[in-house]
mmCIF file of C-alpha atoms in Angstrom:
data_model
loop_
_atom_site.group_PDB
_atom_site.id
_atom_site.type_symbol
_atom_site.label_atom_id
_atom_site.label_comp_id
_atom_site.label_asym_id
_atom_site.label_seq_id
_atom_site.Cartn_x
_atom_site.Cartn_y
_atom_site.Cartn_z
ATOM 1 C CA UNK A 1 58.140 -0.610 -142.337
ATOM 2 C CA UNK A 2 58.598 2.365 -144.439
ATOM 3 C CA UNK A 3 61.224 5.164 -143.724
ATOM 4 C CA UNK A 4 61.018 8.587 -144.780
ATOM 5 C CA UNK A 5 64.443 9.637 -147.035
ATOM 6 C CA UNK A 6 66.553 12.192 -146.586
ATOM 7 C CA UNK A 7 66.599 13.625 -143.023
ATOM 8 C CA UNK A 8 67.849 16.722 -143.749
ATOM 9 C CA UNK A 9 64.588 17.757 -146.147
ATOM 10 C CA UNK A 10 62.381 17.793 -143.413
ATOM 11 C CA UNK A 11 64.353 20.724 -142.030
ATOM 12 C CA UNK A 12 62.191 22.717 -144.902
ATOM 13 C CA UNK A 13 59.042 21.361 -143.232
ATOM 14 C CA UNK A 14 60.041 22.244 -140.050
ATOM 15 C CA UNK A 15 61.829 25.263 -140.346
ATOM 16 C CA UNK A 16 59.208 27.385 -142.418
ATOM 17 C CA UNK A 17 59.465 29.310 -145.315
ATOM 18 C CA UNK A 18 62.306 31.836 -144.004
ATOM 19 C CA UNK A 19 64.517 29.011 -143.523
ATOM 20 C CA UNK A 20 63.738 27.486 -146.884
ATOM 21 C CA UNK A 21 64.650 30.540 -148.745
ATOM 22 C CA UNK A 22 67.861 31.418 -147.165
ATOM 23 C CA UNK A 23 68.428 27.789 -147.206
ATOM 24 C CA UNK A 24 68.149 26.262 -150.995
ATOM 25 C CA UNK A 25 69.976 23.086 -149.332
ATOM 26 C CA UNK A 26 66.485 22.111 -147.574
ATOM 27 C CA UNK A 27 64.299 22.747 -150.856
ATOM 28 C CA UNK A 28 67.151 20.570 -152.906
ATOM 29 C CA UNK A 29 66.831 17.487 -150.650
ATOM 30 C CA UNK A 30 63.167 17.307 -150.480
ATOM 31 C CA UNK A 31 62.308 13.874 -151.842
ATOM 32 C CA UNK A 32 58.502 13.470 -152.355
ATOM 33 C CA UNK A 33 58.450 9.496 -153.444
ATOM 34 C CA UNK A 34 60.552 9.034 -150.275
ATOM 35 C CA UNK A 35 63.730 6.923 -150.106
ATOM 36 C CA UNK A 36 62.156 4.194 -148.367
ATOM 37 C CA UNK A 37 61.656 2.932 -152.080
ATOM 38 C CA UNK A 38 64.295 3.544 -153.848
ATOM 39 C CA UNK A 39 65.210 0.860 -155.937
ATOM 40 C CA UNK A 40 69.096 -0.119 -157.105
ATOM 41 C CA UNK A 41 68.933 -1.568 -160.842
ATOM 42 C CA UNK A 42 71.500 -1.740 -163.300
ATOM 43 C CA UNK A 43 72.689 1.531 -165.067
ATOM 44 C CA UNK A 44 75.845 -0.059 -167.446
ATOM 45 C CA UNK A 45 77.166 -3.127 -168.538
ATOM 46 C CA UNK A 46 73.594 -4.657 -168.247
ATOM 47 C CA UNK A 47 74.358 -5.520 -164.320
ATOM 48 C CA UNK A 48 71.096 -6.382 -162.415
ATOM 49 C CA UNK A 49 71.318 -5.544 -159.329
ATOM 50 C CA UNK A 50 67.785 -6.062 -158.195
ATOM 51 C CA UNK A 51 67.939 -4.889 -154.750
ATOM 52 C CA UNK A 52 66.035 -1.981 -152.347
ATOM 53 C CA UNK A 53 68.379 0.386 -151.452
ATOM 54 C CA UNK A 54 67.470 2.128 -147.449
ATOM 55 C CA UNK A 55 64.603 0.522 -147.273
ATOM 56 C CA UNK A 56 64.909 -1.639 -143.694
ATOM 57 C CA UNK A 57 63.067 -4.898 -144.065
ATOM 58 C CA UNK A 58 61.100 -6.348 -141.347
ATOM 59 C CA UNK A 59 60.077 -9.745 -141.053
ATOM 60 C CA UNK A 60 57.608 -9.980 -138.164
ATOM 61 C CA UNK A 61 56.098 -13.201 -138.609
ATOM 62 C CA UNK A 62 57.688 -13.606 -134.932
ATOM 63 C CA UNK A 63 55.878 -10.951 -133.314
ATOM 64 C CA UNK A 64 53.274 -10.626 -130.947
ATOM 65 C CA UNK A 65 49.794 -10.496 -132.577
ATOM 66 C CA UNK A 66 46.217 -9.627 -131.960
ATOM 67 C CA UNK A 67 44.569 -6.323 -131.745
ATOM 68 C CA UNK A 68 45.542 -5.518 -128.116
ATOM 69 C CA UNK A 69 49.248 -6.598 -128.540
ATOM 70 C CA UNK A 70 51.549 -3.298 -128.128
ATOM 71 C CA UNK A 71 55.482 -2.080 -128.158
ATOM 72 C CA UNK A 72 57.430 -2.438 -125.087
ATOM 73 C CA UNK A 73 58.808 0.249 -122.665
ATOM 74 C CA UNK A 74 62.488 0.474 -122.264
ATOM 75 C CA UNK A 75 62.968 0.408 -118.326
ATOM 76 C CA UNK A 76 65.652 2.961 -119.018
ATOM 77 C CA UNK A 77 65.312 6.591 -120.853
ATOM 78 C CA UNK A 78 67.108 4.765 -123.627
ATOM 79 C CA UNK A 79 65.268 4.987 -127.472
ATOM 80 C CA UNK A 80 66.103 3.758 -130.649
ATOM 81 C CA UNK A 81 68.035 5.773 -133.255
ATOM 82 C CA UNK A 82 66.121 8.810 -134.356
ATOM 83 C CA UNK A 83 67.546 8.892 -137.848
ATOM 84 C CA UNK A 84 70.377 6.853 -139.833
ATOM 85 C CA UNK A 85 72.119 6.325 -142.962
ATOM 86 C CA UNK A 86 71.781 3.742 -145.605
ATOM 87 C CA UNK A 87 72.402 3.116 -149.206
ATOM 88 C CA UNK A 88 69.708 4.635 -151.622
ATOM 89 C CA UNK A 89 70.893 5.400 -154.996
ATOM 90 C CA UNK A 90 72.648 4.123 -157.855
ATOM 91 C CA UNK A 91 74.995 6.406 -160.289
ATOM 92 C CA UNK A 92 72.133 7.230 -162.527
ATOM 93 C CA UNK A 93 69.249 7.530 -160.022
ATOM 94 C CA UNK A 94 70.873 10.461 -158.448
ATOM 95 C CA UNK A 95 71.722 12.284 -161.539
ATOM 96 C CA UNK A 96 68.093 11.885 -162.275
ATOM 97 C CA UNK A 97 66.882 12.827 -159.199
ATOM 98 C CA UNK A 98 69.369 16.199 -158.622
ATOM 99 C CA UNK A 99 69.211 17.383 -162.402
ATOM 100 C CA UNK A 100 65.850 18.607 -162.983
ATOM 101 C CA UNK A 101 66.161 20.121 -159.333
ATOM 102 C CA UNK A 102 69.120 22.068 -160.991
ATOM 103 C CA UNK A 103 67.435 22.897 -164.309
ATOM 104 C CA UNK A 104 64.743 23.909 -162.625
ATOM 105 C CA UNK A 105 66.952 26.832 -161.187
ATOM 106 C CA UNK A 106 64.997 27.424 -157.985
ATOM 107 C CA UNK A 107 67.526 26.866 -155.643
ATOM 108 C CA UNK A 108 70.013 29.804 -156.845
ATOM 109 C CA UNK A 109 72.982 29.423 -159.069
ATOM 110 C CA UNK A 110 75.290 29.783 -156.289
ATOM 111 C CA UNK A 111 73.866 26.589 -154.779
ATOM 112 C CA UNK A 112 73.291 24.627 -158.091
ATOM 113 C CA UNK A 113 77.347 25.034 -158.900
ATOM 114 C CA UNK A 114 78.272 23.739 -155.388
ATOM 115 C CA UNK A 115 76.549 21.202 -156.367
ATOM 116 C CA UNK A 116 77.299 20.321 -159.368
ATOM 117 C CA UNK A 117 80.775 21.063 -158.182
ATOM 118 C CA UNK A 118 80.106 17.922 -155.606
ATOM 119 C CA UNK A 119 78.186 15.395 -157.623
ATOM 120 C CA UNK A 120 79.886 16.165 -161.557
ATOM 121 C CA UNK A 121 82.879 18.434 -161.601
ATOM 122 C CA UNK A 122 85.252 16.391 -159.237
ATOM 123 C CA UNK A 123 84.869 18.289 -155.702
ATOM 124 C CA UNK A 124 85.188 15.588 -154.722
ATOM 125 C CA UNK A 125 82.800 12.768 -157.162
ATOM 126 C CA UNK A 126 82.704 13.125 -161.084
ATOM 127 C CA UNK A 127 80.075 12.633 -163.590
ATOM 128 C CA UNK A 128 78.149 10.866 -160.002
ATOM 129 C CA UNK A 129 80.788 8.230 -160.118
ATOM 130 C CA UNK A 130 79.372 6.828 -162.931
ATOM 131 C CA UNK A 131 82.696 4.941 -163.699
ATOM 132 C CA UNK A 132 81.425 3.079 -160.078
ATOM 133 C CA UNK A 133 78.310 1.495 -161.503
ATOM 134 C CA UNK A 134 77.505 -1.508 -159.571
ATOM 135 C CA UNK A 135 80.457 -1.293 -157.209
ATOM 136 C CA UNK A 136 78.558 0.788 -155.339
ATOM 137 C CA UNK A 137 75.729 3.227 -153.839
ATOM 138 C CA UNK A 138 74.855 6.819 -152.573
ATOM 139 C CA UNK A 139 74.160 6.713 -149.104
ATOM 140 C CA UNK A 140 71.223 9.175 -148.296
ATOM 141 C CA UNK A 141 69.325 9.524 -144.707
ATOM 142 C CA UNK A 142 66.409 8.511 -143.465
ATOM 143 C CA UNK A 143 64.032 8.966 -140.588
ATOM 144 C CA UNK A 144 62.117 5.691 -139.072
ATOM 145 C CA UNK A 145 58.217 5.577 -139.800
ATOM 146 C CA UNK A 146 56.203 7.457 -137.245
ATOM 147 C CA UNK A 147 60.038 8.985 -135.826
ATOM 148 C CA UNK A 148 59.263 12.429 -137.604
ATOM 149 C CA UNK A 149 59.002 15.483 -134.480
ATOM 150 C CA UNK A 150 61.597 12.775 -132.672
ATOM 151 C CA UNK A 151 64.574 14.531 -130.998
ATOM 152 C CA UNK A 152 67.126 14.369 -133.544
ATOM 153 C CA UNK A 153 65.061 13.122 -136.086
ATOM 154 C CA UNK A 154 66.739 16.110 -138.178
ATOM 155 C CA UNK A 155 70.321 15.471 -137.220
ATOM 156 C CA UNK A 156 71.555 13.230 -140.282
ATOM 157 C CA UNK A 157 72.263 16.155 -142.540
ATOM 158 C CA UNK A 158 75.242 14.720 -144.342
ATOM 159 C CA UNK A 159 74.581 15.451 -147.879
ATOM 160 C CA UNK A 160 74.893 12.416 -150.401
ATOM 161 C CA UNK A 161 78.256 10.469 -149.973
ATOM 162 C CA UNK A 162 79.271 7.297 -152.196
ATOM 163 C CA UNK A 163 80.442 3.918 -150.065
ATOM 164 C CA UNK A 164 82.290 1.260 -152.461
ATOM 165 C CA UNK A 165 80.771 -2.132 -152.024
ATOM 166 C CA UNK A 166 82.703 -4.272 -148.770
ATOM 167 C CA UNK A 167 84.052 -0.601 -147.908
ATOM 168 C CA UNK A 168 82.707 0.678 -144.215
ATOM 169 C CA UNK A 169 80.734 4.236 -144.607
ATOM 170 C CA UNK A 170 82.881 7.284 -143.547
ATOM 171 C CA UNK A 171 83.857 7.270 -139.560
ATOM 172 C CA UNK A 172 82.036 10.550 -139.370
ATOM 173 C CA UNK A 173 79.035 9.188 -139.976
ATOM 174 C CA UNK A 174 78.181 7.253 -136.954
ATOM 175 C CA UNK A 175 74.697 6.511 -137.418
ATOM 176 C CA UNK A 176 75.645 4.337 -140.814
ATOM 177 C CA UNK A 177 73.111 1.307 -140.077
ATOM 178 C CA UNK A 178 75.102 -1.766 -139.016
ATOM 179 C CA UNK A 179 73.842 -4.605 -137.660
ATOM 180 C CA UNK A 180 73.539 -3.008 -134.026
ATOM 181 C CA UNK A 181 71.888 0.016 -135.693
ATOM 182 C CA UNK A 182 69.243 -2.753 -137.350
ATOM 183 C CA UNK A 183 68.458 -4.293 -133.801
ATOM 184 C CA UNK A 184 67.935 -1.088 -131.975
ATOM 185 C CA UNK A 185 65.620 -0.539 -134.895
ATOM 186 C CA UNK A 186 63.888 -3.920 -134.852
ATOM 187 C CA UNK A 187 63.535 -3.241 -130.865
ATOM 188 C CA UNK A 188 60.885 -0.272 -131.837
ATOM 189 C CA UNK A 189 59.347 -2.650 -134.125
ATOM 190 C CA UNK A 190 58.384 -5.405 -131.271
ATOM 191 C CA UNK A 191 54.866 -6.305 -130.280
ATOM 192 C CA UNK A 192 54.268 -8.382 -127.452
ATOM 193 C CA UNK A 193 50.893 -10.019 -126.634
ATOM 194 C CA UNK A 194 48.164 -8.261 -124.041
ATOM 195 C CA UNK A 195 48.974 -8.464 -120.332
ATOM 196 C CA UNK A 196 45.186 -8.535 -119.187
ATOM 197 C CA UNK A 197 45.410 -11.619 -116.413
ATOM 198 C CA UNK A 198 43.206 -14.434 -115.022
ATOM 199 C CA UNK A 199 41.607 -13.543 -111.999
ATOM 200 C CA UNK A 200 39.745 -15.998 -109.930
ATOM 201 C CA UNK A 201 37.634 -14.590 -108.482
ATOM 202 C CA UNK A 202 37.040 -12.886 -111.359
ATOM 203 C CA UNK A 203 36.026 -8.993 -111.724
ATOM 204 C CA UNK A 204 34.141 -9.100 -108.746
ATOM 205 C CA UNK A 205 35.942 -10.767 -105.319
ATOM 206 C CA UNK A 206 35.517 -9.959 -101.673
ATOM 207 C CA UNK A 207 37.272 -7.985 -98.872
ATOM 208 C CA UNK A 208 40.501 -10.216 -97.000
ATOM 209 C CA UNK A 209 39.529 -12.862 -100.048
ATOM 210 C CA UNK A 210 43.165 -13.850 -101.944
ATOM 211 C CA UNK A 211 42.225 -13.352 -105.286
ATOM 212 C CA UNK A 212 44.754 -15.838 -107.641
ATOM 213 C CA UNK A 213 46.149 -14.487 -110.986
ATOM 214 C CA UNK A 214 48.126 -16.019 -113.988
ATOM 215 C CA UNK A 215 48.931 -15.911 -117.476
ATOM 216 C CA UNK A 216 48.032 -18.000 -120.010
ATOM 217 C CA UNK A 217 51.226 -19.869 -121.303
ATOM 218 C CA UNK A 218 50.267 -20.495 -124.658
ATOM 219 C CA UNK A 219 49.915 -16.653 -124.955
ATOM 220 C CA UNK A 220 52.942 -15.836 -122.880
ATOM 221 C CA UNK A 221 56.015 -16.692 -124.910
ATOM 222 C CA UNK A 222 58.761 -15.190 -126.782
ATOM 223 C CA UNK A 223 58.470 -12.893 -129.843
ATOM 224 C CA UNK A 224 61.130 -11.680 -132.297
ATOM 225 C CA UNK A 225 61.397 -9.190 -135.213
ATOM 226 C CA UNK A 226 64.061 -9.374 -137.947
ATOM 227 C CA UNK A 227 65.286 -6.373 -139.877
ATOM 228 C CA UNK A 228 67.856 -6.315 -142.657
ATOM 229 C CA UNK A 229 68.993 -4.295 -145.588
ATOM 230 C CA UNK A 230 69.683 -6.745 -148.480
ATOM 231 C CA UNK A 231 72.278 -4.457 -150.346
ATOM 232 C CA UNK A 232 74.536 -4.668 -147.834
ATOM 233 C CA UNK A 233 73.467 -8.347 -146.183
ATOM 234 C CA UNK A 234 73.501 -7.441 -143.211
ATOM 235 C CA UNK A 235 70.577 -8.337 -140.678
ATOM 236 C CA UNK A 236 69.714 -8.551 -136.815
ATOM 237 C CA UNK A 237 67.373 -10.389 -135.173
ATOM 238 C CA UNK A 238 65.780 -8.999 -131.665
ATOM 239 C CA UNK A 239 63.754 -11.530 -129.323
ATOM 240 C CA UNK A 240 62.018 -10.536 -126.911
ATOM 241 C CA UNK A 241 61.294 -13.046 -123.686
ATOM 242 C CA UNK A 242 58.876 -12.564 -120.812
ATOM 243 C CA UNK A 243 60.699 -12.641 -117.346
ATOM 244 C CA UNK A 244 58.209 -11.537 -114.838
ATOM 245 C CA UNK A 245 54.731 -10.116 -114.246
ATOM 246 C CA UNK A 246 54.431 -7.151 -111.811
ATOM 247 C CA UNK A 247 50.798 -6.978 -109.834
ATOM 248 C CA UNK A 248 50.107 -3.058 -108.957
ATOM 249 C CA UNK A 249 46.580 -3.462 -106.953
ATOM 250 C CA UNK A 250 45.637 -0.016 -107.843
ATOM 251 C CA UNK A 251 44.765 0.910 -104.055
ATOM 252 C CA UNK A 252 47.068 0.973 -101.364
ATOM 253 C CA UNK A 253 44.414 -0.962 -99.206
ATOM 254 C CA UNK A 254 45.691 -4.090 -100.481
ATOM 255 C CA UNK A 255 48.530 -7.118 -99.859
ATOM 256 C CA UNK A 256 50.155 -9.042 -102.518
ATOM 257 C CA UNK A 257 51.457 -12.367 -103.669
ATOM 258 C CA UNK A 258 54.700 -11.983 -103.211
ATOM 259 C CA UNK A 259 54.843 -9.150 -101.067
ATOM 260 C CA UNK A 260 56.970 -7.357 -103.884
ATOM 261 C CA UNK A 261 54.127 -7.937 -106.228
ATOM 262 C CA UNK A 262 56.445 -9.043 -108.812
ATOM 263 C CA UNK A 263 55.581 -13.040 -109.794
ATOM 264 C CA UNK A 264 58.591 -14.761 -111.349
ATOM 265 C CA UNK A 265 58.112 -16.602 -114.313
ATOM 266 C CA UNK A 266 58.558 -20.388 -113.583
ATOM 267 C CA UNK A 267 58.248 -23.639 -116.105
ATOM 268 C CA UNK A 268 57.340 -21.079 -119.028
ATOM 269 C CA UNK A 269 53.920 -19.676 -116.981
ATOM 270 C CA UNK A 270 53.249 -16.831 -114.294
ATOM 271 C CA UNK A 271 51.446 -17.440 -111.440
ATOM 272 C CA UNK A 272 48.788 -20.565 -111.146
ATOM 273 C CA UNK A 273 45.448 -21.267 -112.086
ATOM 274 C CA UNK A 274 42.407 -21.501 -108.601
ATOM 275 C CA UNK A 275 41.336 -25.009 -108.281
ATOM 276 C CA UNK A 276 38.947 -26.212 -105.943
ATOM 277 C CA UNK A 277 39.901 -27.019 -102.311
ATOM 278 C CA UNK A 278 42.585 -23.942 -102.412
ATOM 279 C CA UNK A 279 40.471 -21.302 -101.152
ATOM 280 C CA UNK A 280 42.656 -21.072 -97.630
ATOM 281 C CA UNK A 281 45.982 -21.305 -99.566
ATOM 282 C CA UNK A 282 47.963 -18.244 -100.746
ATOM 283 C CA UNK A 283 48.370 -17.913 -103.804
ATOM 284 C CA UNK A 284 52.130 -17.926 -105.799
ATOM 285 C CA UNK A 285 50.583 -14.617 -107.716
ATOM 286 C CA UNK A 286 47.587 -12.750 -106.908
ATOM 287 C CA UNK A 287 46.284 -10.145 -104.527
ATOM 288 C CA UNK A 288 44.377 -9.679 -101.390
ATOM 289 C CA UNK A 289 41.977 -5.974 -100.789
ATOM 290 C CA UNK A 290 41.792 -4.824 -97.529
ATOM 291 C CA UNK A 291 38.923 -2.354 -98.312
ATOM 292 C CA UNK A 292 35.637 -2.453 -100.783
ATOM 293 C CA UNK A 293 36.241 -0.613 -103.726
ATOM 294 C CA UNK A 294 32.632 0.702 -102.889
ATOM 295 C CA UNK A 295 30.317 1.789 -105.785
ATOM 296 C CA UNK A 296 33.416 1.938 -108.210
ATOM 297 C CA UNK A 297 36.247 -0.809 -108.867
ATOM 298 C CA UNK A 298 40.138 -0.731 -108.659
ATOM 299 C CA UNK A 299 42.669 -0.334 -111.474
ATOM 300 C CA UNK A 300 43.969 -3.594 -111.139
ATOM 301 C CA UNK A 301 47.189 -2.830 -113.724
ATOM 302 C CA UNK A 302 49.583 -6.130 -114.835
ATOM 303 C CA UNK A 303 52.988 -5.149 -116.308
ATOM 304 C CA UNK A 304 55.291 -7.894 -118.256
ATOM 305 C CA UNK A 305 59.109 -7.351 -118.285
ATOM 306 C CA UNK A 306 60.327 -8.828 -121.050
ATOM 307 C CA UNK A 307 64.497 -9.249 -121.072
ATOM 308 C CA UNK A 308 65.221 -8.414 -124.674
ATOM 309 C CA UNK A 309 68.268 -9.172 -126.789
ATOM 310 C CA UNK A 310 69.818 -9.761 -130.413
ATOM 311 C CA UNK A 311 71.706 -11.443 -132.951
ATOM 312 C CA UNK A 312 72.968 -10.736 -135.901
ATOM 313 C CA UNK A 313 75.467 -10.243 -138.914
ATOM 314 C CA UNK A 314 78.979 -10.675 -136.946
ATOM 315 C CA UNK A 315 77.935 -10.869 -133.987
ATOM 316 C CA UNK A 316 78.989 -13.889 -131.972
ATOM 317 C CA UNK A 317 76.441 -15.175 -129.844
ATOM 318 C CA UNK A 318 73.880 -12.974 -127.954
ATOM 319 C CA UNK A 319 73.845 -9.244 -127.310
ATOM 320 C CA UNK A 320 71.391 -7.278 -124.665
ATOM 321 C CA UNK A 321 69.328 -4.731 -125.407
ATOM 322 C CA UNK A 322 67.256 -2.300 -122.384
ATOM 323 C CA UNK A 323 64.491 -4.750 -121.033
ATOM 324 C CA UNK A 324 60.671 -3.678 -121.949
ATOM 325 C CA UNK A 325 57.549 -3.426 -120.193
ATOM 326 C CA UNK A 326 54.108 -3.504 -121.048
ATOM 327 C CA UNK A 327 51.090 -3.299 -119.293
ATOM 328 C CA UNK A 328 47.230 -3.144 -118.535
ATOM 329 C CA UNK A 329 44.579 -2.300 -116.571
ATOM 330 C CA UNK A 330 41.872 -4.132 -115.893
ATOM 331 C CA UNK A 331 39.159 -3.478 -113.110
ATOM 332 C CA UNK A 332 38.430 -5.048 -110.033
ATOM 333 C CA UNK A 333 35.163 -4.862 -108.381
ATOM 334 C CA UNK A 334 35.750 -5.375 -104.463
ATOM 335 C CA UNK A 335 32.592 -6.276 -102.358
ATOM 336 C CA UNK A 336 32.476 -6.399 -98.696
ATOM 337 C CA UNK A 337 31.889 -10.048 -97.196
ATOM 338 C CA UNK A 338 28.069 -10.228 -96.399
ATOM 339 C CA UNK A 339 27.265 -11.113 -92.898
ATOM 340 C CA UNK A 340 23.546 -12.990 -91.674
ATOM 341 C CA UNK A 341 23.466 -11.630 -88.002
ATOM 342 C CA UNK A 342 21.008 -13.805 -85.752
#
């Protein structure tokens, strides 16, 4: 999925014009291509490095699919990282990007010197550490797609800083993507498969009639994203598994199957499919109205929990992660038993 580059322009966006001009910083970090796609190539000696730089890769082929599949919940106010930091430029792709901003004198000359200052003169990084080709990158910030408005979306406002290859990013920059920052990630980028259950009876059942529900298996099973960023091989890999389906009748005029209403998952299905002769049987997952729904029809709503956890570049074996929910409602049309009185 595509990330929007450098954190700290959007502060321009958001912080209107009178912000912008007393601020040249937030004009001088807008990127308009993005850094999402940023690409690392050579720039001396003829080294190919052939790599995106920032850009988190996503392999879903994993994931839940079809067109009423949808992201979990975290069952606690935990969310993923608003904004992070990843490598994005090469020696000669940020002198190309920062000089025309400076010869374009529109941030002030105050500004432009700090600057150059920074990135040419030595205070701290000379000529943009071109002697560092292809040992290398500038680490800029980005902002996840869609994660723009996010509480601190706009707090990774370090400017540009260089990271040797094998070297760990500065300690002050905690939201450097590691592995654990690429799961937490990955977690946003899950899609798990609709939660709309089998009902027999279906739509339409009867007052004090146990109405069964399930899940198909072949649609209930684990999915998993993987997200990585090749310059720096790292990668994580988040699975998601279904644990348990909760039944909310949508009325209180109603008794369910367990009386907690939540159905364990058991032999890789939920609940179990009506067959003839078990019409006087409870079922393992289902519910039971106590009053007609009259000319209307409960919200019958099913909610998966889905225990959720990763792997990934040194990591030994399995790490969790919050456990998701998703859910749906469905209606339920609830008819009083019909009576022949002789």
């Amino acid at each position: 999925m595509p990330t929007v580059g450098r954190a700290t322009a959007l502060t321009a966006f958001f912080a209107g014009l009178a912000v912008a001009l007393s601020s040249p910083q937030a004009w001088a970090d807008i990127d308009p291509g993005g850094g999402s796609e940023t690409q690392v190539d050579a720039d001396s000696d003829g080294q190919n490095l052939s790599a995106t730089a920032g850009r988190i890769v996503y392999d879903r082929s994993k994931n839940g699919k079809g067109g009423k599949a949808g992201p979990v919940t975290p069952a606690t106010n935990w969310t993923p990282p608003p904004c992070y930091y990843a490598p994005a430029f090469s020696p000669a792709q940020l002198q190309k990007k920062l000089e025309p901003i400076w010869a374009a004198e529109s941030t002030g000359s105050e500004w432009d010197l700090s600057q150059r200052n920074r990135y040419v003169d030595g205070q701290p990084y000379k000529d943009f550490n071109k002697e560092k080709a292809g040992k290398g990158y500038w680490w800029d910030s980005f902002i996840p797609e869609g994660g723009i408005g996010a509480p601190g979306a706009l707090d990774c406002t370090k400017p540009y800083f260089w990271v040797d290859k094998g070297d760990p990013p500065p300690a002050d920059t905690p939201e450097a993507v590691t592995p654990e920052i690429l799961a937490q990630l990955a977690y946003a980028e899950i899609r798990v498969p609709d939660t709309e259950v089998t009902l027999a009876p279906a739509e339409t059942t009867k007052v004090n009639l146990p109405t069964w529900a399930w899940l198909d298996k072949a649609e209930f099973k684990p999915v998993s994203v993987t997200a990585s960023v090749p310059v720096l091989d790292i990668q994580a890999t988040v699975t998601a598994e279904p644990t348990s389906l909760k039944i909310d009748p949508g009325t209180k005029d109603a008794q369910t199957y367990p009386a907690s209403g939540v159905c364990p998952i058991d032999g890789g299905k939920i609940g179990e499919p009506y067959a003839k002769g078990k019409s006087k049987e409870d079922p393992p997952c289902g519910v039971k109205y106590l009053r007609s729904s009259g000319d209307g029809s409960y919200p019958l709503k099913a909610t998966v929990t889905w225990k959720i956890h990763w792997t990934g570049t040194g990591v030994d074996g399995e790490k969790a992660l919050p456990d998701g929910e998703f859910g749906a409602d469905q209606d339920v049309v609830v008819e009083e038993i019909q009576s022949i009185n002789r």
